[in-house]
Every structure is written in C-alpha cells, then in structure tokens.
C-alpha positions as a Markdown table, in Angstrom:
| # | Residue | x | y | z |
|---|---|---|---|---|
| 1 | Unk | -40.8 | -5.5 | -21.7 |
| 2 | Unk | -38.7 | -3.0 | -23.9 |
| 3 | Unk | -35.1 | -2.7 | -23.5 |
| 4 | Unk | -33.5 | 0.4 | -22.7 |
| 5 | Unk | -30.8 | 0.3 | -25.4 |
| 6 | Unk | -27.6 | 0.0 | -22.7 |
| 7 | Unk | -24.5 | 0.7 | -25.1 |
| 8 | Unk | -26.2 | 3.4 | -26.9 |
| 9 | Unk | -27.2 | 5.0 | -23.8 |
| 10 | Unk | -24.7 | 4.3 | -21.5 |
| 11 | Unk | -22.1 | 7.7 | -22.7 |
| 12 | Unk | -25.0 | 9.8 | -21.7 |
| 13 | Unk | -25.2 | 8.7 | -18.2 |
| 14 | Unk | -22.5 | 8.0 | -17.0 |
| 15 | Unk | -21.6 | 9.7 | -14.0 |
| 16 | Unk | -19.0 | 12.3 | -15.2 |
| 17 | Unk | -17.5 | 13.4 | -12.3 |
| 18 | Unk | -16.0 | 9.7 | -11.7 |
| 19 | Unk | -13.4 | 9.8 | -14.5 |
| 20 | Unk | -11.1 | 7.7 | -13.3 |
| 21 | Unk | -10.2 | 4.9 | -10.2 |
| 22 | Unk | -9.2 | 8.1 | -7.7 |
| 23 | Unk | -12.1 | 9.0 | -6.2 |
| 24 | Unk | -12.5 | 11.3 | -3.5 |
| 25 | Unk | -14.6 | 10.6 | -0.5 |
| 26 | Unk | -15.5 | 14.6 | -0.6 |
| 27 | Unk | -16.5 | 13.6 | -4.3 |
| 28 | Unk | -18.9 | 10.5 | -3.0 |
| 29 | Unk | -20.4 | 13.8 | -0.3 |
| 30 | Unk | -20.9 | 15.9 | -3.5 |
| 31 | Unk | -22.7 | 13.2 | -5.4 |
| 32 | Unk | -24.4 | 12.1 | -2.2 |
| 33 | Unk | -26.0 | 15.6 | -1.8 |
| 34 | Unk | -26.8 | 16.6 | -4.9 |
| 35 | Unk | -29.1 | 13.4 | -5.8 |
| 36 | Unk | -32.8 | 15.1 | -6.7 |
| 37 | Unk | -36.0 | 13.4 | -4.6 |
| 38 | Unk | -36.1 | 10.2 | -6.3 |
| 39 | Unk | -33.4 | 8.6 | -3.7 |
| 40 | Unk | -33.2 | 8.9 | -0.3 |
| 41 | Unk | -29.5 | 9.1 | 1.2 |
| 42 | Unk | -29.3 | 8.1 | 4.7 |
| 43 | Unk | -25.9 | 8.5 | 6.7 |
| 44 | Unk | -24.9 | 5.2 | 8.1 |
| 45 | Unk | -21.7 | 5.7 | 10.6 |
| 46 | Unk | -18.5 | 6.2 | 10.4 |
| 47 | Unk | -15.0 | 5.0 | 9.7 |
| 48 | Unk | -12.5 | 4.6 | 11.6 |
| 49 | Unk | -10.9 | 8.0 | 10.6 |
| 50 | Unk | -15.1 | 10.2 | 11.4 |
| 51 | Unk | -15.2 | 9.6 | 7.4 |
| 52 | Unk | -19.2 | 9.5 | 6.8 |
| 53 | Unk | -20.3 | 6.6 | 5.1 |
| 54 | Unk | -23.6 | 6.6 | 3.3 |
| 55 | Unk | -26.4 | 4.9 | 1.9 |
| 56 | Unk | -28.3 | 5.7 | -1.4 |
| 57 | Unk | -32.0 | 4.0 | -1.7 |
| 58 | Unk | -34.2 | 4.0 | -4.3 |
| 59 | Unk | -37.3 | 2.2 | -4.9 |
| 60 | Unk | -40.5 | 1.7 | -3.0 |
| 61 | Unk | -41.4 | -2.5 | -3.5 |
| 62 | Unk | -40.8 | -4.3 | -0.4 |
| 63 | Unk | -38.0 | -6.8 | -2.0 |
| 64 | Unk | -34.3 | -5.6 | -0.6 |
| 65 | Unk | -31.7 | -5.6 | -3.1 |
| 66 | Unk | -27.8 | -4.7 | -1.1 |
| 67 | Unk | -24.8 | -3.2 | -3.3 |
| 68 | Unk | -21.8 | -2.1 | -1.8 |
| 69 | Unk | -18.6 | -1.0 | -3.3 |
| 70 | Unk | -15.0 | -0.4 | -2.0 |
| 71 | Unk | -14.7 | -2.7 | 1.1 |
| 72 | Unk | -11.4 | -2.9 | 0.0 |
| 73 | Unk | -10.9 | 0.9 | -0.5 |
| 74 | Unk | -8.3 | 0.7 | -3.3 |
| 75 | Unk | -10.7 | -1.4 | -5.8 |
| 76 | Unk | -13.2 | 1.3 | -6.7 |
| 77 | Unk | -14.1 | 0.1 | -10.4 |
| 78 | Unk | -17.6 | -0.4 | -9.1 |
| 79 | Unk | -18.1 | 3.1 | -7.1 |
| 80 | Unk | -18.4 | 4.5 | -10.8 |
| 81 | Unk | -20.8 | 2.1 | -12.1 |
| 82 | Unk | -22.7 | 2.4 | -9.0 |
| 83 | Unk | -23.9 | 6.2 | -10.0 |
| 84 | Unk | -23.8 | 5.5 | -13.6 |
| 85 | Unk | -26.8 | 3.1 | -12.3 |
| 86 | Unk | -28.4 | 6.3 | -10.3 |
| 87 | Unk | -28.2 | 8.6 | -13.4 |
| 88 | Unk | -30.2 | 5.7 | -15.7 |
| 89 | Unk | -32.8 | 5.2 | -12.7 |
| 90 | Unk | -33.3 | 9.5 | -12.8 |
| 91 | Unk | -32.9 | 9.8 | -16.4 |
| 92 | Unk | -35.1 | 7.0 | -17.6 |
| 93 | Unk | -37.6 | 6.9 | -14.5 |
| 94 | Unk | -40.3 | 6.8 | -17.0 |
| 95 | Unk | -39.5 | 3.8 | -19.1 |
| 96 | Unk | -40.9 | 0.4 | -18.5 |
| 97 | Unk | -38.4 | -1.2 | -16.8 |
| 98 | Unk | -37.2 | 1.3 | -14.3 |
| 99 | Unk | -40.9 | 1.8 | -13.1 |
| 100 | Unk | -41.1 | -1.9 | -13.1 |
| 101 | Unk | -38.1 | -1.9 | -10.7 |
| 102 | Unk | -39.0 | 0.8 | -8.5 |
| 103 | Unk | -42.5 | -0.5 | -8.2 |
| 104 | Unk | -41.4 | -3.9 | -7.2 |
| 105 | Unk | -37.8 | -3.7 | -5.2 |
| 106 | Unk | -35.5 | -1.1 | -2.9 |
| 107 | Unk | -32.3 | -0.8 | -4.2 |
| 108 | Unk | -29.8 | 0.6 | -1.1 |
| 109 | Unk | -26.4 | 1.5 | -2.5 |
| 110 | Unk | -22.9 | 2.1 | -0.1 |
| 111 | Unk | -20.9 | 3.7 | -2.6 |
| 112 | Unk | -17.9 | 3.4 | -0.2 |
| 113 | Unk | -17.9 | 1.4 | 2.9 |
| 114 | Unk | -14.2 | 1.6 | 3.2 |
| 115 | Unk | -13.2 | 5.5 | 3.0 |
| 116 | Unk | -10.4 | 5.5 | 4.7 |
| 117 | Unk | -9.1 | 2.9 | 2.6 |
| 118 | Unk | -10.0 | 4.5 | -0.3 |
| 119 | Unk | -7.9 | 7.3 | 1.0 |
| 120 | Unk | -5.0 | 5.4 | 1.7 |
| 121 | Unk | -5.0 | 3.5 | -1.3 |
| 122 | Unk | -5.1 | -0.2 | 1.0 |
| 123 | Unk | -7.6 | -2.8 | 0.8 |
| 124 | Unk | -7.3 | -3.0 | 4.5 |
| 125 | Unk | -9.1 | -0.1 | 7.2 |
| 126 | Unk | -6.8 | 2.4 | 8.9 |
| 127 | Unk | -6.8 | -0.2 | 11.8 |
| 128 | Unk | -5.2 | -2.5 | 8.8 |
| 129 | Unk | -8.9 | -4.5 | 9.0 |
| 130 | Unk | -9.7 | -6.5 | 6.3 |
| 131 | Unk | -13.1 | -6.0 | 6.3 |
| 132 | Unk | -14.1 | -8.9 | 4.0 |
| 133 | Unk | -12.2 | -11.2 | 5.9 |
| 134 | Unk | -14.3 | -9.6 | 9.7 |
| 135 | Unk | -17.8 | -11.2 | 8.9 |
| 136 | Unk | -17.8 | -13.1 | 11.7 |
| 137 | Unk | -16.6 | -11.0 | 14.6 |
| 138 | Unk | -16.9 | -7.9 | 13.2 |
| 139 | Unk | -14.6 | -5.7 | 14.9 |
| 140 | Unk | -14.3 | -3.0 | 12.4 |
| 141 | Unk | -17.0 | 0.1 | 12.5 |
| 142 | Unk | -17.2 | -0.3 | 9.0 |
| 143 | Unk | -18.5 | -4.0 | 8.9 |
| 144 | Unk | -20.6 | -2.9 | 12.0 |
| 145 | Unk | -22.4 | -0.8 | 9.7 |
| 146 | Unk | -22.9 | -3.4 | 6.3 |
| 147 | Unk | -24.0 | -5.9 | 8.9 |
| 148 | Unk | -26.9 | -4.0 | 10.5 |
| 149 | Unk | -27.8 | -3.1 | 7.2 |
| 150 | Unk | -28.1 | -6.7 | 6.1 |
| 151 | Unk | -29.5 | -7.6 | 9.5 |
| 152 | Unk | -32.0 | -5.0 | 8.7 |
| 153 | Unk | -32.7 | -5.1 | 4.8 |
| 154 | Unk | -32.6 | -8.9 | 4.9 |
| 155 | Unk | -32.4 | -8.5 | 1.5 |
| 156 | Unk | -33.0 | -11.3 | -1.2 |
| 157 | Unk | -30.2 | -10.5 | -3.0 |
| 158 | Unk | -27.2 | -8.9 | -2.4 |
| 159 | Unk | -23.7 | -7.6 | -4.2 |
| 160 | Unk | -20.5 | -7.3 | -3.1 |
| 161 | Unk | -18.4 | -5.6 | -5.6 |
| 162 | Unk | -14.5 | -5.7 | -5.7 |
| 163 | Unk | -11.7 | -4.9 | -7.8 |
| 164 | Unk | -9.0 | -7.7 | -8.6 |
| 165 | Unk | -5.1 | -7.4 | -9.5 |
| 166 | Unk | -3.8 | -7.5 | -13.1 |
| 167 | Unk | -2.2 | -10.8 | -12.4 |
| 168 | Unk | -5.9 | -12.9 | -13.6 |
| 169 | Unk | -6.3 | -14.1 | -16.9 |
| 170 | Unk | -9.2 | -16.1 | -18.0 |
| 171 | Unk | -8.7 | -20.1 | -17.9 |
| 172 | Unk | -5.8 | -21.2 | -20.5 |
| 173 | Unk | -6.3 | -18.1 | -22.6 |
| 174 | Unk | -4.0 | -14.8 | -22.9 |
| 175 | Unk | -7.1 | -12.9 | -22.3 |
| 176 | Unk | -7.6 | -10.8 | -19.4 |
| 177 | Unk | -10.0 | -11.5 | -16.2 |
| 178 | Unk | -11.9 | -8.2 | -17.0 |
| 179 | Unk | -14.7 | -9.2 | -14.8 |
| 180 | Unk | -14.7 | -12.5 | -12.5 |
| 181 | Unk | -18.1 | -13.4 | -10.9 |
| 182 | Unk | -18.4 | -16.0 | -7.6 |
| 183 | Unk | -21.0 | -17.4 | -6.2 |
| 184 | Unk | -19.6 | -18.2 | -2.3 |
| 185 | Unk | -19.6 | -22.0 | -0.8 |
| 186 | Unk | -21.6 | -21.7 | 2.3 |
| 187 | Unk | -19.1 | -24.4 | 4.2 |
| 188 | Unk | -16.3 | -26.7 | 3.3 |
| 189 | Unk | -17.9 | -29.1 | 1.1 |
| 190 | Unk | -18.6 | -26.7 | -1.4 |
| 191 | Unk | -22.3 | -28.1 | -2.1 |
| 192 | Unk | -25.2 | -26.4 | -4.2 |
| 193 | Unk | -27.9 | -25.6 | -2.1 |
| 194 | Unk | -31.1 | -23.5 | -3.8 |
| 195 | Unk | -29.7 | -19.7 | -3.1 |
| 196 | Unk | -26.4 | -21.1 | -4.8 |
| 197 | Unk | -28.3 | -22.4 | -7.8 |
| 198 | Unk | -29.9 | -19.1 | -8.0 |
| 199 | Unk | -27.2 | -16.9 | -7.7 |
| 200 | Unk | -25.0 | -19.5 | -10.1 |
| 201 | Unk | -28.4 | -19.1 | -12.5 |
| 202 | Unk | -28.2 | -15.4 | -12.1 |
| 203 | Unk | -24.8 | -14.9 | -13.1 |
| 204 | Unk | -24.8 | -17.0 | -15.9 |
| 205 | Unk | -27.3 | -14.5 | -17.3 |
| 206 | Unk | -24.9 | -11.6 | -16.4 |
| 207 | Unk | -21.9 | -13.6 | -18.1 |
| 208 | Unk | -24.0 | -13.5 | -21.2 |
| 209 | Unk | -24.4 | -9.7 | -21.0 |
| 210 | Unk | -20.6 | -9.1 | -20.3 |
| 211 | Unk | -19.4 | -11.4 | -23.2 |
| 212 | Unk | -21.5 | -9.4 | -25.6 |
| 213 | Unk | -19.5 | -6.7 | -25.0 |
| 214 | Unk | -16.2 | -8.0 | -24.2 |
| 215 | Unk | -16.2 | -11.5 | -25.7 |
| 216 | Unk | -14.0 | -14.0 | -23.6 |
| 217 | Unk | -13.0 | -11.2 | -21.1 |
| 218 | Unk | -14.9 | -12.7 | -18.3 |
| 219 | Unk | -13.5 | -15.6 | -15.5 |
| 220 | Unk | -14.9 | -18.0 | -12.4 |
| 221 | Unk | -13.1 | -16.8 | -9.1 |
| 222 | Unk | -12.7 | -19.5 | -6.6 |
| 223 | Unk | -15.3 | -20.9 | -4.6 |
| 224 | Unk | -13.1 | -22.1 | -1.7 |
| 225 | Unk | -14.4 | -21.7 | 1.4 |
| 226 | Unk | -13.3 | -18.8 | 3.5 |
| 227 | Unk | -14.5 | -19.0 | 7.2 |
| 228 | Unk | -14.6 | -15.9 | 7.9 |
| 229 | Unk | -15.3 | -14.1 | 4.3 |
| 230 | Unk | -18.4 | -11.8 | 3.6 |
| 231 | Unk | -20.2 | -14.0 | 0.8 |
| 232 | Unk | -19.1 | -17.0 | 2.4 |
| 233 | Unk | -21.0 | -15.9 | 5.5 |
| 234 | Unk | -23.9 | -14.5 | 4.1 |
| 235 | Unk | -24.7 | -17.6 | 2.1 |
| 236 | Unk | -24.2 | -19.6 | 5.5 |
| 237 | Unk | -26.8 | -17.4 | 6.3 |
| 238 | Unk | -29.3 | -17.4 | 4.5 |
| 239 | Unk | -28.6 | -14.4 | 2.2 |
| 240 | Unk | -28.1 | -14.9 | -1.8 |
| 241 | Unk | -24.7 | -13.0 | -2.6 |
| 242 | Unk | -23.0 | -12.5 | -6.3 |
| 243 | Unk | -19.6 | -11.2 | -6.0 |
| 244 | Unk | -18.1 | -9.5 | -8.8 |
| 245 | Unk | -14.1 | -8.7 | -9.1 |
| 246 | Unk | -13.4 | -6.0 | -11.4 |
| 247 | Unk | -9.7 | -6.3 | -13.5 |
| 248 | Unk | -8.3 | -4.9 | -16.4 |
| 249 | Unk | -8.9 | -4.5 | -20.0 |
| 250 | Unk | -5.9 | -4.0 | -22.6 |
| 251 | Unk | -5.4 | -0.3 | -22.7 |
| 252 | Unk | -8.2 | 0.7 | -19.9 |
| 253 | Unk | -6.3 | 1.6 | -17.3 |
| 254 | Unk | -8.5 | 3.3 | -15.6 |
| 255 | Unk | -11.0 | 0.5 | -15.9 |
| 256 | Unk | -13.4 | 2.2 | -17.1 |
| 257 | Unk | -14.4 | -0.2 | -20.4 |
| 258 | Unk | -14.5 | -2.6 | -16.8 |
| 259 | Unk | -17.0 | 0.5 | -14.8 |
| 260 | Unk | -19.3 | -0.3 | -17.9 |
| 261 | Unk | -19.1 | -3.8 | -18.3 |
| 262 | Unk | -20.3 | -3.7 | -14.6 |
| 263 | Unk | -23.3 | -1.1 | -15.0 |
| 264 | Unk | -24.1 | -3.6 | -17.7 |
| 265 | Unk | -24.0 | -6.7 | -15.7 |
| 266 | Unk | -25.8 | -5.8 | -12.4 |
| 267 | Unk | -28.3 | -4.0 | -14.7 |
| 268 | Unk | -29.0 | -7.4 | -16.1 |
| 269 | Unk | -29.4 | -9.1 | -12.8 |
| 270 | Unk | -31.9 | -6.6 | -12.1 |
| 271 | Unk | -34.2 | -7.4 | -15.0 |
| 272 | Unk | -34.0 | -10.9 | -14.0 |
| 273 | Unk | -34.4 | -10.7 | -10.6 |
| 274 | Unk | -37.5 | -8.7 | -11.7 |
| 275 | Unk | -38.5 | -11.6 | -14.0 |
| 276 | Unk | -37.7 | -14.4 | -11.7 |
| 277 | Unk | -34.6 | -15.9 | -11.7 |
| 278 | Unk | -34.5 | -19.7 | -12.3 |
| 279 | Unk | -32.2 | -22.2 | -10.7 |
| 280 | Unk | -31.8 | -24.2 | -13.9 |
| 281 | Unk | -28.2 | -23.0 | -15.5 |
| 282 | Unk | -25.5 | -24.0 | -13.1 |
| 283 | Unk | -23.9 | -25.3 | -15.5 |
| 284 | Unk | -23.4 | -22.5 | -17.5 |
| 285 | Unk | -22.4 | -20.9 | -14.8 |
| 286 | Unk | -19.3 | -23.5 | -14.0 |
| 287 | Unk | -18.7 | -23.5 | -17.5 |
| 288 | Unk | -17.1 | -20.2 | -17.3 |
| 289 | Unk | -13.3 | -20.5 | -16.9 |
| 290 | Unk | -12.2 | -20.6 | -13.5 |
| 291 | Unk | -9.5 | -17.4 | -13.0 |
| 292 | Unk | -5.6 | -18.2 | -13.8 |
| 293 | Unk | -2.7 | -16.4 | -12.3 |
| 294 | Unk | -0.6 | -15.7 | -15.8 |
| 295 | Unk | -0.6 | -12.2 | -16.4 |
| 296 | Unk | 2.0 | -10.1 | -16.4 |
| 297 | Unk | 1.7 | -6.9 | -17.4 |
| 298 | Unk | 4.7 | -6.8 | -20.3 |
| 299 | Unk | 6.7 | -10.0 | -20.9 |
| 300 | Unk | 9.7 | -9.2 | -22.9 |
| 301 | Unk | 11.2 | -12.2 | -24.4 |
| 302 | Unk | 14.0 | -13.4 | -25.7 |
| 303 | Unk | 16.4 | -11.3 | -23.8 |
| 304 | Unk | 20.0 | -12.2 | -23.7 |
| 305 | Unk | 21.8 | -11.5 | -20.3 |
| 306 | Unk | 25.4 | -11.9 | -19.7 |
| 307 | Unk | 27.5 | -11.9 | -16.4 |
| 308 | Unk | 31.2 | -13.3 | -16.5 |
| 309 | Unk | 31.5 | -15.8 | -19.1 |
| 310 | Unk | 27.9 | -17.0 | -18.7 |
| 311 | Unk | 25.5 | -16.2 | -21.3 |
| 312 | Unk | 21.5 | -16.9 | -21.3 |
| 313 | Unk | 18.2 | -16.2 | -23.0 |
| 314 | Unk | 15.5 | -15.5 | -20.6 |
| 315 | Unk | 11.9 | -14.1 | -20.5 |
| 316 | Unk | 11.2 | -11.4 | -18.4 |
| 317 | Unk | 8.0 | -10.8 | -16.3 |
| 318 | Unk | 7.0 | -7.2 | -15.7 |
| 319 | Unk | 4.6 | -6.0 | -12.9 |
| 320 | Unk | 3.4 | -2.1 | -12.4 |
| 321 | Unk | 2.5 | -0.6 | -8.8 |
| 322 | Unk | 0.7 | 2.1 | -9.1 |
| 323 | Unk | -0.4 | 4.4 | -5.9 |
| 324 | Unk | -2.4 | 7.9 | -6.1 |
| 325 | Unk | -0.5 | 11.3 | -6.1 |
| 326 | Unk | -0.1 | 13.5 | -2.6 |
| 327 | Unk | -3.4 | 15.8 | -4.4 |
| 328 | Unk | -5.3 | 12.5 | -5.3 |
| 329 | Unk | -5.6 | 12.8 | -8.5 |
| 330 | Unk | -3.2 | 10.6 | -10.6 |
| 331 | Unk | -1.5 | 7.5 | -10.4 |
| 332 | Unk | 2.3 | 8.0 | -10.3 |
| 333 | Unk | 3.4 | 4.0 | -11.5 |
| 334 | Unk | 6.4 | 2.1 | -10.4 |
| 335 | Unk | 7.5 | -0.8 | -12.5 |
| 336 | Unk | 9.7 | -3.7 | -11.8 |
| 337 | Unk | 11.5 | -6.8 | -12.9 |
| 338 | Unk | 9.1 | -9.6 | -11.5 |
| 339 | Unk | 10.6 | -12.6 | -12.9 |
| 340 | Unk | 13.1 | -14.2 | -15.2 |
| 341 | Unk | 13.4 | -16.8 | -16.7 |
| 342 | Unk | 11.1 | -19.2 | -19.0 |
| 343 | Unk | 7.8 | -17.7 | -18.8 |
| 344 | Unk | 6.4 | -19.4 | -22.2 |
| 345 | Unk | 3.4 | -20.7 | -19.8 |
| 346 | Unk | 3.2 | -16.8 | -18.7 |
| 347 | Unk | 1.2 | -14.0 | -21.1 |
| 348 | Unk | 1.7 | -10.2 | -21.4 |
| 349 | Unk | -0.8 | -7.7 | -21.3 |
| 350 | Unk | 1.8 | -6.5 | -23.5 |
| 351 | Unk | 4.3 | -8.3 | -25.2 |
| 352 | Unk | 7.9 | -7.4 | -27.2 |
| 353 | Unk | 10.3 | -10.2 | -28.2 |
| 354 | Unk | 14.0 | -9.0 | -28.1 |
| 355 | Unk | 15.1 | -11.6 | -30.2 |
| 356 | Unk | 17.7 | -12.4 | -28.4 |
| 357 | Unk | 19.6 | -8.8 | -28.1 |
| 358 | Unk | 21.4 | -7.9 | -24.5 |
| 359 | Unk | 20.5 | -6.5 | -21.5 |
| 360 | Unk | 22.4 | -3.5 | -19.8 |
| 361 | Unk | 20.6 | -1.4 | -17.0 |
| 362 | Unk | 23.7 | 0.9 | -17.1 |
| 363 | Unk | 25.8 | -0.7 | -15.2 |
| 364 | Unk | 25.5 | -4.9 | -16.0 |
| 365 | Unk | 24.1 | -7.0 | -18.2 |
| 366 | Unk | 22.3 | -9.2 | -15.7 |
| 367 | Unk | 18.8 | -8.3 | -14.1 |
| 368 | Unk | 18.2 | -8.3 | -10.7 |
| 369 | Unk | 14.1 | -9.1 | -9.4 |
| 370 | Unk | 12.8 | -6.6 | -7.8 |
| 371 | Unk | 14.8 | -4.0 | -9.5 |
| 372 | Unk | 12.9 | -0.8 | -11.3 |
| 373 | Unk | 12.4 | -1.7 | -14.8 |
| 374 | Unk | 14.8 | 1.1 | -16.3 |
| 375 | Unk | 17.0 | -0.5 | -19.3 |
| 376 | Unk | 17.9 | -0.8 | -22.7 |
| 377 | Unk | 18.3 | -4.5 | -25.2 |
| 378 | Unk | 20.0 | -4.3 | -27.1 |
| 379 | Unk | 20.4 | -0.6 | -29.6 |
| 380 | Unk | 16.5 | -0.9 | -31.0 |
| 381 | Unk | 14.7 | -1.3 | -27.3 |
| 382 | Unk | 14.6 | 0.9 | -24.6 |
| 383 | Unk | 12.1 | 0.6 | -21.2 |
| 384 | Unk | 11.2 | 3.5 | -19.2 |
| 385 | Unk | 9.3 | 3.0 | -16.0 |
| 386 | Unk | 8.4 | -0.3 | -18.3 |
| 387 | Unk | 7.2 | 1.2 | -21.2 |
| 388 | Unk | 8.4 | 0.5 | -24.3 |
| 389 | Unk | 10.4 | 2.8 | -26.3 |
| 390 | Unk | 11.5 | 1.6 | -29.4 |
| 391 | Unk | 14.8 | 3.7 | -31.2 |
C-alpha cells in the first residue's frame, strides 16, 4: 500500500483553529458543525454543567475503533491531533489507505468528554469526578456516556488519550517523556493474556513511528493495576485499550511537536490494525523505558545560600503552574522553588549552574520551598517568574 508522506503533509492539515492547549468547548461546537458529509456527528449527553458532548464517526466497515480525548479536561494535547486526523481523512479520502480504512472500520471520535473540565482547567468533573478513576460505578454523566458508547460500539480497539505532567522523563535518561504508551493489567497479577499481547504488539509499532521523529522522547507508564481505572477495566472486559499520555518536548510548550507525534502514532496503529496486528513483539514493547519522576522544569545548581553564619551549596528544583487566563486564551504561569538541595540524580528541562554565586530574593539569602521563584545569584543571574535572565 503507498504511504501518505506524514511529515511532509502533516503542516497542511493540521487543524488550524487548535493553536494551542486552550481550547474552547464553543471551538469543539464550531469544528463539530462545520465537518462536510463525510462524518457524521452525533450528540451524545451532557456534562454536568448542560455542556454538549459529541461524537464524530467516520467510516462505513463494521470493525469499531473508540478515541476519546480530555477525560481529564486540562490534558487536551490529543483534542488537536484528533481533528488533524479528520482533516487527512477529508483531504486525502482518495488515497489508498484512507479508502482502505473507511472501507473496512468506523472510527467514532469524543473530542471532549470532559468539558467542563476543560473549562475549569481540572482533571476532575465539576462534581470533582475523576472520570478515569469511575469505570466501575460510573456515577458521573460523563462516563455514563463513554460507557454506552463502548457498550454499544464494542469496539476492537480502543484509545484513551491523556496528557501527563512535566515531572516524566524517559528511564535513566535527561530526556523528556514526550509521549508514554500503556497497555492496562486486566487484574493484580499483571499477566499477558492475547488482547495484551496485541495491544503491547501494536504499540511497539507506534513507538517506532514516534522515535523516528523524536528519537528517545518516548516512555512505558506503569502497568499497575488500578481497580477502578478505565483501561484497567476495559481490558478486564474484554476490550483491547492503548493508552497514550502526552508530555512535553524542550521548547513546545504548547505541545504541539507532542499534537503531531500523536496524529503520527494512532495513524500508525491504524495502518496496522488494517493489516493485522500480530501478537509477536512484547518484548519490544517492555523494552521501552518504563517513565521516571526526574524532571524539573529548571534546575539551577550550584547555588550558594547563607543564613547566620551557615553557608551551603545547593541545587535548586524549579516547577511552573500554569492555568488559562479569565478570556481562555493564554496561560498566565506561576513558578516556584520546588526543592533544594542535592538534586544531581534530578535533570532540568533547563539547566544554569551558578557556580557557586549567592542567593538573595530581596530580602535573605536563604530560599524558602514553595516560595515564587523571583531572585537574583549572584550579579550575572537573575530569575523572573523562573526564567532566566542573564545581566
């Protein structure tokens, strides 16, 4: 089968009125509405707060494929990739592959099962629901909804498509956790039954795809088993799930190298779902690093901080929270002092070594945790909001 040429491609369809992580639900109603006669939108429920939540199909084989994004409404690095996917379906319906997939499979999309999340900025509903931790009693509307749908679909596979914190890196390495696959433990014991050795299989194809663009960038999340979690539950029932965490990428922000590397990765699936997927490389698939916690996003070393007579040379660890403006359309970011001390087992996203020069915030020459990260080293380094300014 040709290739559609992805990278070369991938500029001209993308979706370009997602251009950054703060998307709008009225923007997801635009889309929604404006898709041509190829898909068929369908409006599920809704939220909590009477926010619509939809469905996008497209397809007419009678093998179910399920994708849904922001279940967690403030990890919507997948929303974007989602309708990059719907532009390459209309704009290439003619090549080989698309009408190979539309022949053989229904795709149904749920751009945004958590809306009121999204809106809030939490992972959690706006009755503070976790809805991938309510697969089992499903209380919230919004897993209501994703739970017929599966019910109904039964689909063969499915996608559950998160975002993840800047805190991941990949194994030993300094590299970030850009994308993390998982492929759930049905119980306690963590065995491999058949759907796990397919979905392993599967994403050890997608792992290849992602590492050709961003070599090293991708990580293992853990397989511990989670009682009441989505992909736990729907391989307990019978229902082959890939999760995949989006994280960051140094100087994407906005994830939106991340948006691609997705787009690129469940486009791959596709193809091999089409082609028959093979339970034969589980070990390629735990052969990917399992996710670290050693990130920070700046680690400034080798700063000297005084209080009374006491002297010491210390590492700091520097974190950024970041939370959408009142109009939704930036990020205003608050940074902070998240540790001190010896963090030579720790990397930076970004890294500065003070070489030993003091602290002053102003008013001491000690650093309190917690506090904003607002201070000078020395008379060459000064940090605003933790960024670097260098005199």
């Amino acid at each position: 089968m040709e290739k559609i040429d992805v990278l070369n491609i991938y500029n001209a369809i993308k979706e370009p009125e997602i251009i950054n992580r703060l998307i709008k639900h009225s923007t997801i109603k635009r889309l929604v509405k404006n898709l041509n006669s190829k898909f068929k939108t369908k409006k599920l429920g809704y939220s909590v707060l009477g926010k619509e939540i939809y469905s996008i199909e497209f397809g007419e084989g009678k093998r179910n494929i399920l994708l849904w994004s922001q279940m967690h409404g403030n990890e919507p690095t997948a929303t974007g990739a989602i309708f990059d996917l719907l532009n390459l379906f209309d704009q290439y319906s003619e090549t080989e592959l698309v009408s190979a997939l539309k022949r053989e499979f229904k795709f149904t999309f749920i751009p945004m099962l958590n809306p009121d999340g999204a809106r809030n900025w939490t992972r959690v509903n706006a009755l503070n629901i976790d809805l991938n931790r309510d697969a089992i009693v499903r209380e919230a509307p919004e897993s209501k909804i994703l739970w017929k749908l599966v019910e109904d679909l039964k689909p063969e596979y499915s996608f559950n498509l998160h975002d993840q914190r800047n805190i991941f890196n990949v194994g030993e390495t300094d590299k970030t956790a850009t994308v993390s696959f998982l492929s759930a433990s049905f119980d306690e014991s963590r065995a491999i039954n058949n759907d796990r050795a397919l979905t392993m299989s599967l994403i050890a194809e997608m792992n290849d795809t992602v590492q050709e663009l961003m070599p090293g960038h991708v990580g293992r999340y853990t397989d511990e088993f989670y009682p009441t979690a989505t992909g736990d539950n729907l391989h307990k029932s019978g229902f082959k799930n890939i999760l995949i965490e989006s994280g960051t990428y140094p100087n994407d922000s906005e994830r939106q190298i991340t948006r691609k590397a997705n787009f690129m990765a469940i486009l791959k699936a596709f193809e091999v779902i089409l082609d028959g997927v093979k339970p034969d490389r589980t070990e390629d698939y735990t052969n990917i690093p399992n996710n670290a916690k050693r990130l920070y996003d700046l680690i400034i070393r080798n700063v000297r901080i005084s209080s009374n007579s006491t002297s010491s040379l210390v590492d700091f660890g520097i974190m950024y929270n970041e939370r959408p403006d009142a109009d939704y359309r930036n990020m205003i970011k608050k940074s902070h002092i998240e540790n001190i001390g010896d963090l030579s087992q720790y990397f930076g996203i970004q890294e500065i070594n003070a070489k030993g020069a003091l602290f002053f915030d102003g008013v001491k020459h000690f650093a309190s945790l917690k506090q904003e990260a607002n201070f000078e080293i020395g008379e060459k380094i000064k940090v605003v909001n933790g960024e670097i300014v260098m005199h």
